[in-house]
Short mmCIF file of C-alpha atoms in Angstrom, two decimals:
data_model
loop_
_atom_site.label_atom_id
_atom_site.label_comp_id
_atom_site.label_asym_id
_atom_site.label_seq_id
_atom_site.Cartn_x
_atom_site.Cartn_y
_atom_site.Cartn_z
CA UNK A 13 -16.82 18.67 3.19
CA UNK A 14 -15.13 15.39 2.35
CA UNK A 15 -15.67 12.27 4.42
CA UNK A 16 -12.62 11.28 6.47
CA UNK A 17 -11.70 7.62 6.05
CA UNK A 18 -8.97 5.89 8.06
CA UNK A 19 -7.07 3.01 6.45
CA UNK A 20 -4.68 0.73 8.35
CA UNK A 21 -2.50 -1.63 6.30
CA UNK A 22 0.11 -4.33 6.77
CA UNK A 23 1.78 -7.01 4.68
CA UNK A 24 4.17 -9.80 5.50
CA UNK A 25 6.11 -12.63 3.93
CA UNK A 26 8.07 -15.60 5.27
CA UNK A 27 11.32 -16.15 3.41
CA UNK A 28 11.00 -13.21 1.00
CA UNK A 29 10.12 -14.66 -1.45
CA UNK A 30 7.85 -17.14 0.20
CA UNK A 31 4.31 -17.46 1.50
CA UNK A 32 2.76 -14.18 2.56
CA UNK A 33 -0.35 -12.10 2.90
CA UNK A 34 -1.79 -8.68 3.51
CA UNK A 35 -4.53 -7.11 5.56
CA UNK A 36 -6.23 -3.73 5.58
CA UNK A 37 -8.96 -2.12 7.65
CA UNK A 38 -10.98 0.80 6.31
CA UNK A 39 -12.91 2.82 8.89
CA UNK A 40 -15.51 5.55 8.39
CA UNK A 41 -17.16 6.64 11.63
CA UNK A 42 -18.50 3.43 13.21
CA UNK A 43 -18.34 1.41 9.96
CA UNK A 44 -15.41 -0.91 9.21
CA UNK A 45 -14.50 -3.01 6.22
CA UNK A 46 -11.61 -5.48 6.14
CA UNK A 47 -9.55 -6.82 3.26
CA UNK A 48 -7.08 -9.70 3.28
CA UNK A 49 -5.54 -12.30 1.02
CA UNK A 50 -2.69 -14.78 1.08
CA UNK A 51 -0.28 -16.00 -1.58
CA UNK A 52 1.95 -19.06 -1.77
CA UNK A 53 4.88 -17.23 -3.35
CA UNK A 54 5.28 -13.49 -2.96
CA UNK A 55 7.49 -10.80 -1.43
CA UNK A 56 7.11 -8.57 1.60
CA UNK A 57 7.05 -5.38 -0.48
CA UNK A 58 4.37 -6.78 -2.77
CA UNK A 59 2.15 -7.58 0.21
CA UNK A 60 2.69 -4.13 1.75
CA UNK A 61 1.74 -2.50 -1.58
CA UNK A 62 -1.26 -4.78 -2.13
CA UNK A 63 -2.74 -3.89 1.26
CA UNK A 64 -2.72 -0.18 0.43
CA UNK A 65 -3.82 -0.60 -3.19
CA UNK A 66 -6.78 -2.86 -2.38
CA UNK A 67 -8.06 -0.53 0.34
CA UNK A 68 -7.63 2.64 -1.74
CA UNK A 69 -9.31 1.04 -4.76
CA UNK A 70 -12.31 0.13 -2.58
CA UNK A 71 -13.14 3.80 -1.96
CA UNK A 72 -16.39 4.67 -3.70
CA UNK A 73 -15.91 8.44 -3.74
CA UNK A 74 -13.24 11.07 -3.13
CA UNK A 75 -12.45 11.22 0.58
CA UNK A 76 -9.95 12.65 2.98
CA UNK A 77 -7.81 9.58 3.66
CA UNK A 78 -5.58 8.96 6.64
CA UNK A 79 -3.48 5.93 5.71
CA UNK A 80 -1.45 4.24 8.46
CA UNK A 81 1.33 1.88 7.42
CA UNK A 82 4.57 0.63 8.94
CA UNK A 83 6.09 0.34 5.46
CA UNK A 84 8.61 2.94 4.29
CA UNK A 85 8.27 1.34 0.84
CA UNK A 86 4.55 2.22 0.73
CA UNK A 87 5.16 5.72 2.11
CA UNK A 88 7.71 6.41 -0.62
CA UNK A 89 5.40 4.96 -3.26
CA UNK A 90 2.57 7.27 -2.21
CA UNK A 91 4.61 10.43 -1.83
CA UNK A 92 6.89 10.08 -4.86
CA UNK A 93 5.21 7.50 -7.09
CA UNK A 94 8.30 5.28 -6.99
CA UNK A 95 10.73 3.72 -4.57
CA UNK A 96 14.47 3.20 -4.59
CA UNK A 97 16.58 0.84 -2.62
CA UNK A 98 20.24 0.23 -1.92
CA UNK A 99 22.03 -3.06 -2.04
CA UNK A 100 24.40 -4.20 0.70
CA UNK A 101 27.27 -2.75 -1.33
CA UNK A 102 25.53 0.64 -1.32
CA UNK A 103 24.82 0.65 -5.05
CA UNK A 104 21.45 1.95 -6.14
CA UNK A 105 19.02 -0.67 -7.31
CA UNK A 106 16.65 0.15 -10.14
CA UNK A 107 13.62 2.20 -9.28
CA UNK A 108 10.55 0.13 -8.57
CA UNK A 109 8.33 2.64 -10.31
CA UNK A 110 6.57 -0.08 -12.29
CA UNK A 111 5.49 -1.77 -9.06
CA UNK A 112 4.30 1.50 -7.51
CA UNK A 113 2.20 2.70 -10.44
CA UNK A 114 -0.99 0.98 -9.19
CA UNK A 115 -0.42 2.53 -5.76
CA UNK A 116 0.08 5.98 -7.25
CA UNK A 117 -3.06 5.58 -9.40
CA UNK A 118 -5.13 4.47 -6.40
CA UNK A 119 -3.73 7.37 -4.41
CA UNK A 120 -4.69 9.88 -7.11
CA UNK A 121 -8.28 8.60 -6.97
CA UNK A 122 -8.31 8.94 -3.18
CA UNK A 123 -6.50 12.29 -3.03
CA UNK A 124 -7.48 14.37 -6.07
CA UNK A 125 -5.36 17.42 -6.83
#
């Protein structure tokens, strides 16, 4: 039976781009580990992704992971391996697959097929 680990993530940025940071909490039973960092120039999406990537990469073995995030960007990155966005004019922006590759790789380690 796999251990069940809960991960809670968030990222934020002022100005986008601007100063920002991320935080994550990993919980297994009564044990908790926290992760956080700040950057002088970053984006909101980068911080949201970093929170999830850092926490998933910290797993030492395959686990059942329950990841809680308020970021649709991160959810799409985990479930599809890439994200898409729309500009104000409704035109599709390029896929951010390159940015989501580390998230997808960390997710594959956490959730083996």
